[in-house]
Amino acid sequence: MNDRTDDELDRLLAALPLEEPPAELRTSILAATVQRVPAEPIDPWEAGAWGLLLAFAAWFIPHFSDLNGIIATIDRVAFALAQPTTLIWLTVGGAAAFAASAIPDFSPRIHLARKGR
Amino acid sequence: MAVEVHIEVEQPRTSDAELVARTLAGDPAGFTLLVERYERSLYTLAVRTMRDREEARDATQEAFVKAYRSLHTFRPDAKFSTWIFSICYHSCCDRLKRSRRYSGEEIPDRADAAPGPEAQAIANDDAGRLRAAIESLPEKYRSVITLYHLQGKQYDEIASVLGVPLGTVKTHLFRAKEQLRQILAASEKQP
């Protein structure tokens, strides 16, 4: 019947039931949205510690055979750190960082998604 | 004698905009209600657009996830149904393009080939016959007739979802209905 009127067709369309979604669809949508646990930000000190460790490993591994050289370098670094000028600059840097952290709404964060969370 | 009178007052339906605001304020129940409200409509749009239930399921989930992530960009003066239908429709188009079933070429203005045995088997009642007829329409007509089914005679909303001019919606809808009439007439003549 090609002479079906527009109203008849509209009534047929209006009476057409919606498709039934799979039972687990809603659960998986909610799990991927509101129930998803957000990735926790890594603390700055943690990121800094990993950076130091990696930097040390990158420097240490190529010089592994030269143990005397490493000891001498550590001696030099320790000596430099013990100098009054170095200590003054470290104190100034630490005080500046502390002062900056006291400014309201100044809280830099490193947001890195952790695998498996 | 005491007579207890129970008057049931129907709770007013929370608006979509309120549910969006609740979600943005950190209340997960807001988005859960939106999912409950639009899950079937979005799945219907995806099934009719893609003609593949597995793909439609994934496209529906993808649409909700995209909507959730970009909920902060939703304008409160806009209509949520139009916004989320648009996300779902474009997810379907992207998936169709990826699966190479959507070539991007102009689809001919005629119905696809006759429905297969499976489609004919389910077309044994009015709803089944109409569903099979819609499935046999070209993609652009399937989408427009499905949105007309879901959103009613809100042609401007349909145009927003599909991203086409209002005139195109009216033309496509007219042709879709013509083809539906022809397909339904042909299927009713079959024994």
mmCIF file of N, CA, C and O in Angstrom, chain A residues 24-109:
data_model
loop_
_atom_site.group_PDB
_atom_site.id
_atom_site.type_symbol
_atom_site.label_atom_id
_atom_site.label_comp_id
_atom_site.label_asym_id
_atom_site.label_seq_id
_atom_site.Cartn_x
_atom_site.Cartn_y
_atom_site.Cartn_z
ATOM 1 N N GLU A 24 24.421 -5.586 29.975
ATOM 2 C CA GLU A 24 25.620 -5.098 30.673
ATOM 3 C C GLU A 24 26.065 -3.722 30.174
ATOM 4 O O GLU A 24 27.047 -3.177 30.686
ATOM 5 N N LEU A 25 25.334 -3.159 29.207
ATOM 6 C CA LEU A 25 25.788 -1.880 28.632
ATOM 7 C C LEU A 25 25.838 -0.766 29.676
ATOM 8 O O LEU A 25 26.836 -0.056 29.796
ATOM 9 N N ARG A 26 24.764 -0.657 30.470
ATOM 10 C CA ARG A 26 24.723 0.427 31.458
ATOM 11 C C ARG A 26 25.857 0.278 32.478
ATOM 12 O O ARG A 26 26.517 1.249 32.840
ATOM 13 N N THR A 27 26.076 -0.958 32.907
ATOM 14 C CA THR A 27 27.144 -1.216 33.883
ATOM 15 C C THR A 27 28.496 -0.779 33.321
ATOM 16 O O THR A 27 29.285 -0.134 34.015
ATOM 17 N N SER A 28 28.733 -1.118 32.054
ATOM 18 C CA SER A 28 30.046 -0.779 31.495
ATOM 19 C C SER A 28 30.171 0.733 31.248
ATOM 20 O O SER A 28 31.260 1.281 31.383
ATOM 21 N N ILE A 29 29.052 1.385 30.924
ATOM 22 C CA ILE A 29 29.107 2.854 30.748
ATOM 23 C C ILE A 29 29.443 3.519 32.084
ATOM 24 O O ILE A 29 30.331 4.378 32.160
ATOM 25 N N LEU A 30 28.757 3.077 33.140
ATOM 26 C CA LEU A 30 28.990 3.697 34.456
ATOM 27 C C LEU A 30 30.400 3.393 34.960
ATOM 28 O O LEU A 30 31.048 4.237 35.576
ATOM 29 N N ALA A 31 30.881 2.171 34.662
ATOM 30 C CA ALA A 31 32.240 1.806 35.088
ATOM 31 C C ALA A 31 33.283 2.676 34.381
ATOM 32 O O ALA A 31 34.333 2.979 34.945
ATOM 33 N N ALA A 32 32.967 3.076 33.146
ATOM 34 C CA ALA A 32 33.933 3.884 32.378
ATOM 35 C C ALA A 32 33.780 5.377 32.645
ATOM 36 O O ALA A 32 34.579 6.174 32.161
ATOM 37 N N THR A 33 32.748 5.756 33.384
ATOM 38 C CA THR A 33 32.529 7.188 33.625
ATOM 39 C C THR A 33 32.531 7.508 35.130
ATOM 40 O O THR A 33 33.594 7.716 35.701
ATOM 41 N N VAL A 34 31.356 7.474 35.761
ATOM 42 C CA VAL A 34 31.273 7.952 37.149
ATOM 43 C C VAL A 34 31.964 7.045 38.165
ATOM 44 O O VAL A 34 32.366 7.506 39.233
ATOM 45 N N GLN A 35 32.084 5.735 37.818
ATOM 46 C CA GLN A 35 32.701 4.824 38.788
ATOM 47 C C GLN A 35 34.186 4.642 38.542
ATOM 48 O O GLN A 35 34.841 3.872 39.236
ATOM 49 N N ARG A 36 34.705 5.314 37.536
ATOM 50 C CA ARG A 36 36.124 5.161 37.204
ATOM 51 C C ARG A 36 36.967 5.878 38.256
ATOM 52 O O ARG A 36 36.716 7.039 38.583
ATOM 53 N N VAL A 37 37.949 5.143 38.778
ATOM 54 C CA VAL A 37 38.830 5.739 39.785
ATOM 55 C C VAL A 37 39.845 6.627 39.068
ATOM 56 O O VAL A 37 40.564 6.154 38.191
ATOM 57 N N PRO A 38 39.889 7.916 39.396
ATOM 58 C CA PRO A 38 40.836 8.793 38.697
ATOM 59 C C PRO A 38 42.288 8.458 39.049
ATOM 60 O O PRO A 38 42.564 7.989 40.158
ATOM 61 N N ALA A 39 43.141 8.689 38.107
ATOM 62 C CA ALA A 39 44.566 8.438 38.342
ATOM 63 C C ALA A 39 45.077 9.393 39.410
ATOM 64 O O ALA A 39 44.790 10.589 39.373
ATOM 65 N N GLU A 40 45.780 8.841 40.384
ATOM 66 C CA GLU A 40 46.295 9.697 41.463
ATOM 67 C C GLU A 40 47.526 10.455 40.985
ATOM 68 O O GLU A 40 48.379 9.899 40.310
ATOM 69 N N PRO A 41 47.622 11.724 41.333
ATOM 70 C CA PRO A 41 48.812 12.466 40.933
ATOM 71 C C PRO A 41 50.032 11.987 41.725
ATOM 72 O O PRO A 41 49.915 11.613 42.883
ATOM 73 N N ILE A 42 51.167 11.985 41.068
ATOM 74 C CA ILE A 42 52.406 11.601 41.748
ATOM 75 C C ILE A 42 52.910 12.824 42.510
ATOM 76 O O ILE A 42 52.924 13.934 41.981
ATOM 77 N N ASP A 43 53.305 12.608 43.755
ATOM 78 C CA ASP A 43 53.809 13.721 44.553
ATOM 79 C C ASP A 43 55.113 14.262 43.942
ATOM 80 O O ASP A 43 55.913 13.488 43.410
ATOM 81 N N PRO A 44 55.334 15.578 44.050
ATOM 82 C CA PRO A 44 56.560 16.160 43.474
ATOM 83 C C PRO A 44 57.831 15.526 44.027
ATOM 84 O O PRO A 44 58.784 15.293 43.288
ATOM 85 N N TRP A 45 57.822 15.236 45.342
ATOM 86 C CA TRP A 45 59.041 14.658 45.920
ATOM 87 C C TRP A 45 59.312 13.279 45.337
ATOM 88 O O TRP A 45 60.468 12.888 45.131
ATOM 89 N N GLU A 46 58.209 12.551 45.010
ATOM 90 C CA GLU A 46 58.374 11.211 44.445
ATOM 91 C C GLU A 46 58.967 11.299 43.032
ATOM 92 O O GLU A 46 59.882 10.545 42.670
ATOM 93 N N ALA A 47 58.431 12.240 42.247
ATOM 94 C CA ALA A 47 58.945 12.441 40.891
ATOM 95 C C ALA A 47 60.415 12.882 40.937
ATOM 96 O O ALA A 47 61.250 12.415 40.156
ATOM 97 N N GLY A 48 60.737 13.760 41.906
ATOM 98 C CA GLY A 48 62.111 14.233 42.060
ATOM 99 C C GLY A 48 63.059 13.116 42.439
ATOM 100 O O GLY A 48 64.178 13.013 41.900
ATOM 101 N N ALA A 49 62.603 12.246 43.345
ATOM 102 C CA ALA A 49 63.439 11.129 43.790
ATOM 103 C C ALA A 49 63.732 10.170 42.640
ATOM 104 O O ALA A 49 64.869 9.718 42.460
ATOM 105 N N TRP A 50 62.686 9.881 41.827
ATOM 106 C CA TRP A 50 62.900 9.012 40.667
ATOM 107 C C TRP A 50 63.847 9.663 39.666
ATOM 108 O O TRP A 50 64.707 8.984 39.093
ATOM 109 N N GLY A 51 63.721 10.961 39.480
ATOM 110 C CA GLY A 51 64.594 11.681 38.556
ATOM 111 C C GLY A 51 66.044 11.616 38.996
ATOM 112 O O GLY A 51 66.939 11.345 38.188
ATOM 113 N N LEU A 52 66.263 11.833 40.303
ATOM 114 C CA LEU A 52 67.625 11.769 40.843
ATOM 115 C C LEU A 52 68.223 10.377 40.663
ATOM 116 O O LEU A 52 69.384 10.217 40.281
ATOM 117 N N LEU A 53 67.410 9.377 40.971
ATOM 118 C CA LEU A 53 67.864 7.985 40.859
ATOM 119 C C LEU A 53 68.250 7.653 39.425
ATOM 120 O O LEU A 53 69.302 7.048 39.163
ATOM 121 N N LEU A 54 67.391 8.063 38.490
ATOM 122 C CA LEU A 54 67.663 7.780 37.072
ATOM 123 C C LEU A 54 68.898 8.535 36.607
ATOM 124 O O LEU A 54 69.728 7.983 35.874
ATOM 125 N N ALA A 55 69.030 9.788 37.048
ATOM 126 C CA ALA A 55 70.201 10.589 36.653
ATOM 127 C C ALA A 55 71.475 9.953 37.203
ATOM 128 O O ALA A 55 72.498 9.863 36.497
ATOM 129 N N PHE A 56 71.395 9.494 38.449
ATOM 130 C CA PHE A 56 72.565 8.844 39.055
ATOM 131 C C PHE A 56 72.915 7.562 38.301
ATOM 132 O O PHE A 56 74.084 7.297 38.001
ATOM 133 N N ALA A 57 71.870 6.779 37.959
ATOM 134 C CA ALA A 57 72.107 5.524 37.240
ATOM 135 C C ALA A 57 72.717 5.806 35.866
ATOM 136 O O ALA A 57 73.645 5.116 35.425
ATOM 137 N N ALA A 58 72.208 6.850 35.186
ATOM 138 C CA ALA A 58 72.715 7.200 33.851
ATOM 139 C C ALA A 58 74.176 7.628 33.919
ATOM 140 O O ALA A 58 74.957 7.374 33.003
ATOM 141 N N TRP A 59 74.545 8.263 35.018
ATOM 142 C CA TRP A 59 75.950 8.687 35.168
ATOM 143 C C TRP A 59 76.828 7.525 35.643
ATOM 144 O O TRP A 59 77.938 7.336 35.174
ATOM 145 N N PHE A 60 76.281 6.701 36.546
ATOM 146 C CA PHE A 60 77.079 5.674 37.208
ATOM 147 C C PHE A 60 77.412 4.496 36.277
ATOM 148 O O PHE A 60 78.551 4.024 36.267
ATOM 149 N N ILE A 61 76.445 4.050 35.509
ATOM 150 C CA ILE A 61 76.626 2.820 34.720
ATOM 151 C C ILE A 61 77.818 2.915 33.752
ATOM 152 O O ILE A 61 78.669 2.024 33.724
ATOM 153 N N PRO A 62 77.974 4.001 32.972
ATOM 154 C CA PRO A 62 79.143 4.056 32.056
ATOM 155 C C PRO A 62 80.477 4.131 32.794
ATOM 156 O O PRO A 62 81.520 3.789 32.239
ATOM 157 N N HIS A 63 80.459 4.598 34.070
ATOM 158 C CA HIS A 63 81.727 4.739 34.821
ATOM 159 C C HIS A 63 81.933 3.603 35.820
ATOM 160 O O HIS A 63 82.754 3.721 36.725
ATOM 161 N N PHE A 64 81.168 2.527 35.668
ATOM 162 C CA PHE A 64 81.166 1.478 36.678
ATOM 163 C C PHE A 64 82.571 0.870 36.895
ATOM 164 O O PHE A 64 82.979 0.570 38.018
ATOM 165 N N SER A 65 83.340 0.732 35.779
ATOM 166 C CA SER A 65 84.664 0.087 35.875
ATOM 167 C C SER A 65 85.685 0.993 36.586
ATOM 168 O O SER A 65 86.650 0.525 37.178
ATOM 169 N N ASP A 66 85.441 2.301 36.539
ATOM 170 C CA ASP A 66 86.388 3.261 37.108
ATOM 171 C C ASP A 66 85.984 3.628 38.545
ATOM 172 O O ASP A 66 85.519 4.737 38.814
ATOM 173 N N LEU A 67 86.169 2.679 39.477
ATOM 174 C CA LEU A 67 85.687 2.867 40.846
ATOM 175 C C LEU A 67 86.417 4.006 41.551
ATOM 176 O O LEU A 67 85.810 4.789 42.271
ATOM 177 N N ASN A 68 87.752 4.091 41.298
ATOM 178 C CA ASN A 68 88.515 5.177 41.940
ATOM 179 C C ASN A 68 88.044 6.546 41.475
ATOM 180 O O ASN A 68 87.956 7.490 42.277
ATOM 181 N N GLY A 69 87.737 6.622 40.201
ATOM 182 C CA GLY A 69 87.238 7.878 39.634
ATOM 183 C C GLY A 69 85.912 8.275 40.276
ATOM 184 O O GLY A 69 85.666 9.450 40.560
ATOM 185 N N ILE A 70 85.044 7.278 40.496
ATOM 186 C CA ILE A 70 83.725 7.551 41.104
ATOM 187 C C ILE A 70 83.915 8.080 42.519
ATOM 188 O O ILE A 70 83.291 9.074 42.918
ATOM 189 N N ILE A 71 84.806 7.398 43.268
ATOM 190 C CA ILE A 71 85.039 7.821 44.660
ATOM 191 C C ILE A 71 85.563 9.257 44.691
ATOM 192 O O ILE A 71 85.137 10.084 45.495
ATOM 193 N N ALA A 72 86.466 9.546 43.764
ATOM 194 C CA ALA A 72 87.041 10.893 43.696
ATOM 195 C C ALA A 72 85.950 11.920 43.380
ATOM 196 O O ALA A 72 85.908 13.016 43.973
ATOM 197 N N THR A 73 85.037 11.568 42.465
ATOM 198 C CA THR A 73 83.948 12.487 42.101
ATOM 199 C C THR A 73 83.045 12.739 43.288
ATOM 200 O O THR A 73 82.648 13.885 43.558
ATOM 201 N N ILE A 74 82.682 11.628 44.009
ATOM 202 C CA ILE A 74 81.805 11.767 45.183
ATOM 203 C C ILE A 74 82.486 12.672 46.214
ATOM 204 O O ILE A 74 81.847 13.541 46.824
ATOM 205 N N ASP A 75 83.819 12.484 46.377
ATOM 206 C CA ASP A 75 84.586 13.333 47.304
ATOM 207 C C ASP A 75 84.477 14.799 46.919
ATOM 208 O O ASP A 75 84.241 15.665 47.770
ATOM 209 N N ARG A 76 84.638 15.048 45.612
ATOM 210 C CA ARG A 76 84.600 16.436 45.138
ATOM 211 C C ARG A 76 83.215 17.052 45.374
ATOM 212 O O ARG A 76 83.101 18.204 45.804
ATOM 213 N N VAL A 77 82.145 16.242 45.077
ATOM 214 C CA VAL A 77 80.772 16.746 45.257
ATOM 215 C C VAL A 77 80.520 17.044 46.737
ATOM 216 O O VAL A 77 79.957 18.090 47.095
ATOM 217 N N ALA A 78 80.975 16.105 47.603
ATOM 218 C CA ALA A 78 80.763 16.279 49.055
ATOM 219 C C ALA A 78 81.507 17.517 49.543
ATOM 220 O O ALA A 78 80.976 18.304 50.349
ATOM 221 N N PHE A 79 82.726 17.713 49.006
ATOM 222 C CA PHE A 79 83.511 18.878 49.398
ATOM 223 C C PHE A 79 82.821 20.177 48.970
ATOM 224 O O PHE A 79 82.720 21.134 49.736
ATOM 225 N N ALA A 80 82.291 20.148 47.708
ATOM 226 C CA ALA A 80 81.614 21.356 47.190
ATOM 227 C C ALA A 80 80.372 21.668 48.017
ATOM 228 O O ALA A 80 80.067 22.834 48.278
ATOM 229 N N LEU A 81 79.624 20.609 48.385
ATOM 230 C CA LEU A 81 78.396 20.811 49.169
ATOM 231 C C LEU A 81 78.699 21.371 50.557
ATOM 232 O O LEU A 81 77.873 22.066 51.145
ATOM 233 N N ALA A 82 79.881 21.039 51.062
ATOM 234 C CA ALA A 82 80.223 21.473 52.418
ATOM 235 C C ALA A 82 80.743 22.913 52.464
ATOM 236 O O ALA A 82 80.958 23.469 53.542
ATOM 237 N N GLN A 83 80.913 23.525 51.284
ATOM 238 C CA GLN A 83 81.420 24.911 51.247
ATOM 239 C C GLN A 83 80.348 25.877 51.773
ATOM 240 O O GLN A 83 79.161 25.708 51.471
ATOM 241 N N PRO A 84 80.762 26.906 52.554
ATOM 242 C CA PRO A 84 79.781 27.867 53.089
ATOM 243 C C PRO A 84 78.949 28.536 52.000
ATOM 244 O O PRO A 84 77.743 28.716 52.155
ATOM 245 N N THR A 85 79.558 28.870 50.844
ATOM 246 C CA THR A 85 78.812 29.544 49.759
ATOM 247 C C THR A 85 77.688 28.646 49.256
ATOM 248 O O THR A 85 76.544 29.086 49.049
ATOM 249 N N THR A 86 78.022 27.348 49.056
ATOM 250 C CA THR A 86 77.003 26.396 48.572
ATOM 251 C C THR A 86 75.866 26.299 49.579
ATOM 252 O O THR A 86 74.685 26.309 49.192
ATOM 253 N N LEU A 87 76.244 26.203 50.852
ATOM 254 C CA LEU A 87 75.211 26.063 51.891
ATOM 255 C C LEU A 87 74.305 27.292 51.932
ATOM 256 O O LEU A 87 73.083 27.169 52.094
ATOM 257 N N ILE A 88 74.929 28.476 51.745
ATOM 258 C CA ILE A 88 74.119 29.719 51.741
ATOM 259 C C ILE A 88 73.106 29.687 50.590
ATOM 260 O O ILE A 88 71.928 29.955 50.758
ATOM 261 N N TRP A 89 73.606 29.305 49.390
ATOM 262 C CA TRP A 89 72.696 29.275 48.229
ATOM 263 C C TRP A 89 71.601 28.227 48.415
ATOM 264 O O TRP A 89 70.455 28.445 48.009
ATOM 265 N N LEU A 90 71.938 27.091 48.992
ATOM 266 C CA LEU A 90 70.922 26.046 49.246
ATOM 267 C C LEU A 90 69.866 26.564 50.220
ATOM 268 O O LEU A 90 68.661 26.324 50.037
ATOM 269 N N THR A 91 70.326 27.310 51.227
ATOM 270 C CA THR A 91 69.384 27.874 52.209
ATOM 271 C C THR A 91 68.462 28.896 51.551
ATOM 272 O O THR A 91 67.250 28.897 51.771
ATOM 273 N N VAL A 92 69.079 29.759 50.694
ATOM 274 C CA VAL A 92 68.279 30.767 49.984
ATOM 275 C C VAL A 92 67.233 30.084 49.104
ATOM 276 O O VAL A 92 66.049 30.463 49.083
ATOM 277 N N GLY A 93 67.644 29.029 48.374
ATOM 278 C CA GLY A 93 66.709 28.291 47.483
ATOM 279 C C GLY A 93 65.580 27.654 48.265
ATOM 280 O O GLY A 93 64.410 27.740 47.861
ATOM 281 N N GLY A 94 65.945 27.009 49.386
ATOM 282 C CA GLY A 94 64.927 26.359 50.225
ATOM 283 C C GLY A 94 63.935 27.365 50.778
ATOM 284 O O GLY A 94 62.718 27.122 50.777
ATOM 285 N N ALA A 95 64.460 28.532 51.223
ATOM 286 C CA ALA A 95 63.582 29.571 51.791
ATOM 287 C C ALA A 95 62.654 30.118 50.721
ATOM 288 O O ALA A 95 61.452 30.350 50.976
ATOM 289 N N ALA A 96 63.174 30.284 49.484
ATOM 290 C CA ALA A 96 62.335 30.793 48.382
ATOM 291 C C ALA A 96 61.221 29.797 48.075
ATOM 292 O O ALA A 96 60.063 30.179 47.863
ATOM 293 N N ALA A 97 61.564 28.494 48.054
ATOM 294 C CA ALA A 97 60.563 27.453 47.770
ATOM 295 C C ALA A 97 59.486 27.451 48.859
ATOM 296 O O ALA A 97 58.287 27.338 48.572
ATOM 297 N N PHE A 98 59.933 27.623 50.117
ATOM 298 C CA PHE A 98 58.974 27.632 51.241
ATOM 299 C C PHE A 98 58.049 28.848 51.143
ATOM 300 O O PHE A 98 56.841 28.744 51.337
ATOM 301 N N ALA A 99 58.644 29.997 50.789
ATOM 302 C CA ALA A 99 57.843 31.225 50.666
ATOM 303 C C ALA A 99 56.830 31.085 49.534
ATOM 304 O O ALA A 99 55.663 31.494 49.661
ATOM 305 N N ALA A 100 57.255 30.492 48.410
ATOM 306 C CA ALA A 100 56.339 30.321 47.270
ATOM 307 C C ALA A 100 55.197 29.391 47.639
ATOM 308 O O ALA A 100 54.046 29.608 47.230
ATOM 309 N N SER A 101 55.489 28.357 48.413
ATOM 310 C CA SER A 101 54.439 27.388 48.788
ATOM 311 C C SER A 101 53.405 28.004 49.723
ATOM 312 O O SER A 101 52.292 27.490 49.852
ATOM 313 N N ALA A 102 53.780 29.129 50.391
ATOM 314 C CA ALA A 102 52.845 29.765 51.315
ATOM 315 C C ALA A 102 51.862 30.691 50.591
ATOM 316 O O ALA A 102 50.868 31.112 51.169
ATOM 317 N N ILE A 103 52.111 30.945 49.283
ATOM 318 C CA ILE A 103 51.191 31.804 48.513
ATOM 319 C C ILE A 103 49.895 31.020 48.299
ATOM 320 O O ILE A 103 49.937 29.856 47.891
ATOM 321 N N PRO A 104 48.716 31.638 48.590
ATOM 322 C CA PRO A 104 47.458 30.915 48.413
ATOM 323 C C PRO A 104 47.262 30.483 46.962
ATOM 324 O O PRO A 104 47.632 31.186 46.030
ATOM 325 N N ASP A 105 46.648 29.275 46.761
ATOM 326 C CA ASP A 105 46.346 28.690 45.447
ATOM 327 C C ASP A 105 47.589 28.419 44.610
ATOM 328 O O ASP A 105 47.505 28.248 43.396
ATOM 329 N N PHE A 106 48.754 28.413 45.237
ATOM 330 C CA PHE A 106 49.970 28.072 44.487
ATOM 331 C C PHE A 106 50.387 26.661 44.896
ATOM 332 O O PHE A 106 51.031 26.464 45.906
ATOM 333 N N SER A 107 49.919 25.709 44.118
ATOM 334 C CA SER A 107 50.233 24.314 44.463
ATOM 335 C C SER A 107 50.499 23.537 43.185
ATOM 336 O O SER A 107 49.634 22.852 42.666
ATOM 337 N N PRO A 108 51.706 23.700 42.635
ATOM 338 C CA PRO A 108 52.017 22.958 41.411
ATOM 339 C C PRO A 108 51.975 21.452 41.650
ATOM 340 O O PRO A 108 52.430 20.966 42.682
ATOM 341 N N ARG A 109 51.368 20.766 40.723
ATOM 342 C CA ARG A 109 51.231 19.306 40.852
ATOM 343 C C ARG A 109 51.738 18.646 39.578
ATOM 344 O O ARG A 109 51.585 19.196 38.487
#
